[in-house]
XYZ file of C-alpha atoms in Angstrom:
316
model
C -161.525 185.602 -65.521
C -159.561 182.425 -66.301
C -157.017 184.347 -68.385
C -156.647 186.928 -65.588
C -155.918 184.159 -63.070
C -153.390 182.581 -65.414
C -151.546 185.922 -65.867
C -151.525 186.477 -62.119
C -150.083 182.977 -61.629
C -147.234 183.644 -64.051
C -146.537 187.037 -62.471
C -146.415 185.408 -59.067
C -143.972 182.756 -60.314
C -141.730 185.407 -61.842
C -141.835 187.429 -58.636
C -140.993 184.320 -56.652
C -138.018 183.621 -58.919
C -136.835 187.185 -58.573
C -137.133 186.997 -54.778
C -135.084 183.805 -54.755
C -132.385 185.500 -56.818
C -132.229 188.822 -54.954
C -132.835 187.783 -51.328
C -129.883 185.385 -51.050
C -128.316 187.145 -48.072
C -131.608 187.067 -46.194
C -131.926 183.360 -46.998
C -128.419 182.630 -45.704
C -129.207 184.510 -42.502
C -132.185 182.298 -41.887
C -130.157 179.275 -42.824
C -127.508 179.992 -40.213
C -130.166 180.094 -37.503
C -131.496 176.690 -38.480
C -128.534 174.589 -39.417
C -125.411 176.648 -38.672
C -122.885 178.247 -40.929
C -122.063 176.481 -44.180
C -118.394 175.856 -44.899
C -118.538 174.719 -48.494
C -120.698 175.564 -51.505
C -121.140 173.744 -54.750
C -121.450 176.404 -57.406
C -120.301 176.494 -60.997
C -117.880 179.346 -61.685
C -118.540 181.937 -64.373
C -115.402 180.859 -66.205
C -116.855 177.410 -66.827
C -119.770 179.011 -68.633
C -117.496 180.752 -71.123
C -115.946 177.380 -71.945
C -119.217 176.281 -73.551
C -118.271 177.155 -77.096
C -121.510 175.989 -78.655
C -125.140 176.097 -77.639
C -126.628 173.765 -80.191
C -126.550 172.896 -83.854
C -125.298 176.404 -84.484
C -123.110 177.809 -81.720
C -121.601 180.739 -83.551
C -122.970 184.223 -82.998
C -122.057 187.878 -82.729
C -120.056 189.217 -79.771
C -121.814 188.896 -76.456
C -123.908 191.700 -75.052
C -125.714 192.083 -71.763
C -128.888 193.398 -73.437
C -131.541 191.053 -74.824
C -131.708 190.615 -78.580
C -134.795 192.212 -80.128
C -136.689 190.338 -82.807
C -137.160 193.550 -84.767
C -133.411 194.262 -84.935
C -133.018 191.769 -87.758
C -130.932 189.329 -85.720
C -131.456 185.751 -86.861
C -130.980 182.561 -84.880
C -130.529 178.973 -85.957
C -133.187 176.777 -84.400
C -131.606 174.651 -81.676
C -132.382 170.951 -81.763
C -129.686 169.852 -79.309
C -126.953 171.584 -77.340
C -124.971 171.996 -74.124
C -126.240 174.386 -71.466
C -126.122 174.798 -67.697
C -129.239 174.309 -65.587
C -130.414 175.012 -62.081
C -133.781 174.297 -60.473
C -135.419 176.625 -57.952
C -138.202 175.535 -55.630
C -140.844 178.220 -55.029
C -142.073 176.761 -51.752
C -141.406 179.635 -49.358
C -140.050 177.533 -46.507
C -136.800 178.097 -44.666
C -135.354 174.900 -46.141
C -136.219 175.928 -49.715
C -134.588 179.327 -49.129
C -131.462 177.569 -47.898
C -131.235 175.286 -50.919
C -132.001 178.112 -53.363
C -129.520 180.604 -51.926
C -126.693 181.810 -54.131
C -124.016 180.146 -52.050
C -125.668 176.731 -52.147
C -127.134 176.920 -55.609
C -125.907 174.059 -57.791
C -125.501 174.248 -61.567
C -125.376 171.188 -63.811
C -124.204 170.953 -67.414
C -126.511 168.901 -69.627
C -126.737 167.999 -73.287
C -130.321 169.136 -73.840
C -132.492 167.807 -76.679
C -135.422 169.996 -77.748
C -137.847 167.379 -79.025
C -141.289 167.740 -80.539
C -143.223 167.720 -77.270
C -140.593 167.885 -74.520
C -137.043 168.840 -73.630
C -134.819 166.142 -72.191
C -131.188 165.426 -71.339
C -128.912 162.971 -73.116
C -127.725 161.919 -69.654
C -130.923 161.789 -67.613
C -130.216 162.598 -63.989
C -129.948 165.418 -61.501
C -132.169 168.348 -62.441
C -133.088 166.626 -65.716
C -133.909 163.174 -64.408
C -137.302 163.552 -66.062
C -138.108 165.364 -69.310
C -139.891 168.724 -69.158
C -142.994 168.752 -71.336
C -143.646 172.026 -73.162
C -147.319 171.802 -72.207
C -146.315 172.127 -68.538
C -144.174 175.237 -69.112
C -146.179 178.309 -68.146
C -143.684 180.926 -69.334
C -140.173 181.346 -70.773
C -138.386 184.670 -70.316
C -134.882 186.216 -70.076
C -133.654 186.895 -66.555
C -132.501 190.504 -66.173
C -132.066 190.641 -62.376
C -128.989 188.539 -61.841
C -125.519 188.774 -60.323
C -122.652 189.697 -62.700
C -121.225 186.187 -62.669
C -124.416 184.600 -64.010
C -126.024 187.186 -66.274
C -126.834 185.248 -69.468
C -129.785 183.301 -68.107
C -133.390 182.578 -68.937
C -136.121 181.206 -66.734
C -138.787 178.608 -67.364
C -141.815 178.597 -65.059
C -142.852 175.020 -64.381
C -145.421 173.663 -61.884
C -142.902 172.863 -59.154
C -140.882 176.078 -59.462
C -138.454 177.445 -62.021
C -135.794 175.962 -64.272
C -132.912 178.336 -64.965
C -130.774 177.967 -68.097
C -127.396 179.706 -68.321
C -125.647 180.317 -71.652
C -122.206 181.574 -72.622
C -123.397 184.924 -73.992
C -126.540 186.913 -74.731
C -126.803 185.691 -78.332
C -126.792 182.034 -77.304
C -129.228 182.781 -74.490
C -131.700 184.363 -76.911
C -131.154 181.493 -79.342
C -132.333 179.080 -76.644
C -135.151 181.458 -75.673
C -136.623 181.628 -79.181
C -136.096 177.905 -79.800
C -137.942 176.856 -76.639
C -140.737 179.352 -77.274
C -141.097 178.001 -80.825
C -141.344 174.393 -79.648
C -143.794 175.367 -76.919
C -145.972 177.325 -79.365
C -146.124 174.476 -81.893
C -147.192 172.100 -79.127
C -150.010 174.464 -78.196
C -151.220 174.980 -81.787
C -151.080 171.237 -82.486
C -153.159 170.475 -79.402
C -155.778 173.176 -79.998
C -156.234 172.574 -83.737
C -156.552 168.810 -83.394
C -159.029 169.014 -80.510
C -161.263 171.967 -81.385
C -164.422 171.752 -83.492
C -165.294 175.450 -83.299
C -164.463 177.159 -86.567
C -163.902 180.569 -84.933
C -161.285 179.032 -82.635
C -159.650 177.224 -85.551
C -159.409 180.365 -87.697
C -158.013 182.403 -84.808
C -155.359 179.829 -84.002
C -154.410 179.421 -87.677
C -153.920 183.179 -88.074
C -151.758 183.228 -84.975
C -149.711 180.228 -86.181
C -149.098 181.768 -89.627
C -148.137 185.112 -88.081
C -145.676 183.431 -85.722
C -144.145 181.401 -88.548
C -143.650 184.372 -90.855
C -142.207 186.681 -88.168
C -140.006 184.368 -86.083
C -136.285 185.249 -86.047
C -135.474 181.532 -86.196
C -133.979 179.954 -89.293
C -134.246 176.266 -90.117
C -135.384 174.119 -93.015
C -138.311 172.941 -90.862
C -139.576 176.370 -89.778
C -142.147 176.474 -92.579
C -142.618 172.720 -92.894
C -143.648 171.993 -89.314
C -146.651 174.364 -89.347
C -147.708 172.938 -92.730
C -147.574 169.441 -91.236
C -149.800 170.558 -88.346
C -152.283 172.164 -90.746
C -152.303 169.029 -92.923
C -153.114 166.800 -89.958
C -155.866 169.179 -88.890
C -157.495 169.223 -92.340
C -157.391 165.439 -92.604
C -158.852 165.019 -89.110
C -161.606 167.609 -89.672
C -162.726 166.658 -93.195
C -166.042 165.278 -91.902
C -167.217 168.465 -90.201
C -165.600 171.403 -92.056
C -167.976 173.263 -94.351
C -166.787 174.372 -97.849
C -166.913 178.036 -96.819
C -164.707 177.277 -93.820
C -162.217 175.468 -96.073
C -161.936 178.551 -98.259
C -161.315 180.735 -95.200
C -158.578 178.353 -94.100
C -156.935 178.381 -97.528
C -156.919 182.195 -97.513
C -155.203 182.195 -94.125
C -152.483 179.641 -94.956
C -151.775 180.901 -98.482
C -148.841 183.162 -97.374
C -147.188 180.091 -95.857
C -147.751 178.021 -99.001
C -145.814 180.688 -100.900
C -142.788 179.812 -98.737
C -142.855 176.018 -98.810
C -144.318 173.058 -100.688
C -147.689 171.562 -99.667
C -147.626 168.101 -98.177
C -149.137 165.136 -100.103
C -152.046 165.150 -97.644
C -152.628 168.835 -98.301
C -152.505 168.313 -102.077
C -155.045 165.492 -101.773
C -157.308 167.712 -99.713
C -157.024 170.541 -102.255
C -157.821 168.125 -105.099
C -161.022 166.973 -103.380
C -162.010 170.578 -102.772
C -161.402 171.448 -106.440
C -163.660 168.609 -107.564
C -166.347 169.424 -104.998
C -166.362 173.197 -105.658
C -165.029 173.752 -109.212
C -166.543 177.251 -109.459
C -164.995 178.455 -106.221
C -162.837 181.577 -106.324
C -160.311 179.682 -104.208
C -159.918 177.123 -106.985
C -159.488 179.703 -109.738
C -157.424 182.243 -107.830
C -155.842 181.101 -104.594
C -154.580 177.711 -105.722
C -152.795 179.284 -108.706
C -149.737 180.529 -106.716
C -149.436 177.093 -105.116
C -149.429 175.361 -108.501
C -146.966 177.905 -109.919
C -144.567 177.238 -107.066
C -144.823 173.483 -107.631
C -144.039 173.892 -111.341
C -141.209 176.318 -110.600
C -139.410 173.778 -108.403
C -139.665 170.929 -110.946
C -140.908 168.308 -108.510
C -140.601 164.605 -109.201
C -144.266 163.870 -109.857
C -143.533 160.151 -109.930
C -142.849 160.305 -106.210
C -145.633 162.808 -105.549
C -148.755 161.632 -107.416
C -151.141 163.862 -105.449
C -149.045 166.907 -106.301
C -149.217 165.958 -109.968
C -152.987 165.582 -109.723
C -153.341 169.038 -108.174
C -151.333 170.587 -111.024
C -153.447 168.805 -113.621
C -156.675 170.060 -112.082
């Protein structure tokens, strides 16, 4: 029942955003009855959008297209950590005043240098629509906007408690780059919160499977794509060492093994594996599942002087 209510809430927010975008003429009609005809409008032209040559750490991409990029098409995106993009906030309060301020002819766009941090997105120049950071935990949904006027077609929407935050990019590739980057940051925030707060093993295993699946299938490319989930898993294992049963540890190792084939284990993870090896020397995990991890460590010729726990794991 709770999940159904949440889905209905998101659907209502999307519908409200769509109404704000498509009912502009109706809004202006109501506006003229309340406060008279407007003579000027502050609106960013479409040409200014095309002048944004980069979206983030990697601004280059294929030629623009009006259709969304599909993850299964093989298109890859560089994870955005910081970049320039245009923003607009829409208030979903269905009052005459909110309709006036959200109408197309009065809608105001601001250009910000947005930083996608670990737990929130913020502007380098705090003010205007980005006076306060937007925490990923408060974002209910992130999606591409398909119903839009021709002058502002490369947009995505973020449903937040007070309404919607619209982001406008220079082309469809950059828009989808921002879309996947924000979704990735939002997902990691959710997995970090759930794994570090839950003590139910069935919840932990479900969330770990989902995290590994997301990591191995994301179209994003970055040196931290594999490392960040490993860091989350390491913190979880360290925090849960007092209540996790040996059988549960083996289930966890089985789940995260595909990720360990892509990146190196952290020192904390190596220490945890070493303790498990000593506690359960006859375990099939010790004899079978740790072998690929050790082989990868040896293949990359690590400096064991700087990584003593890694050296200990190899020796065991």
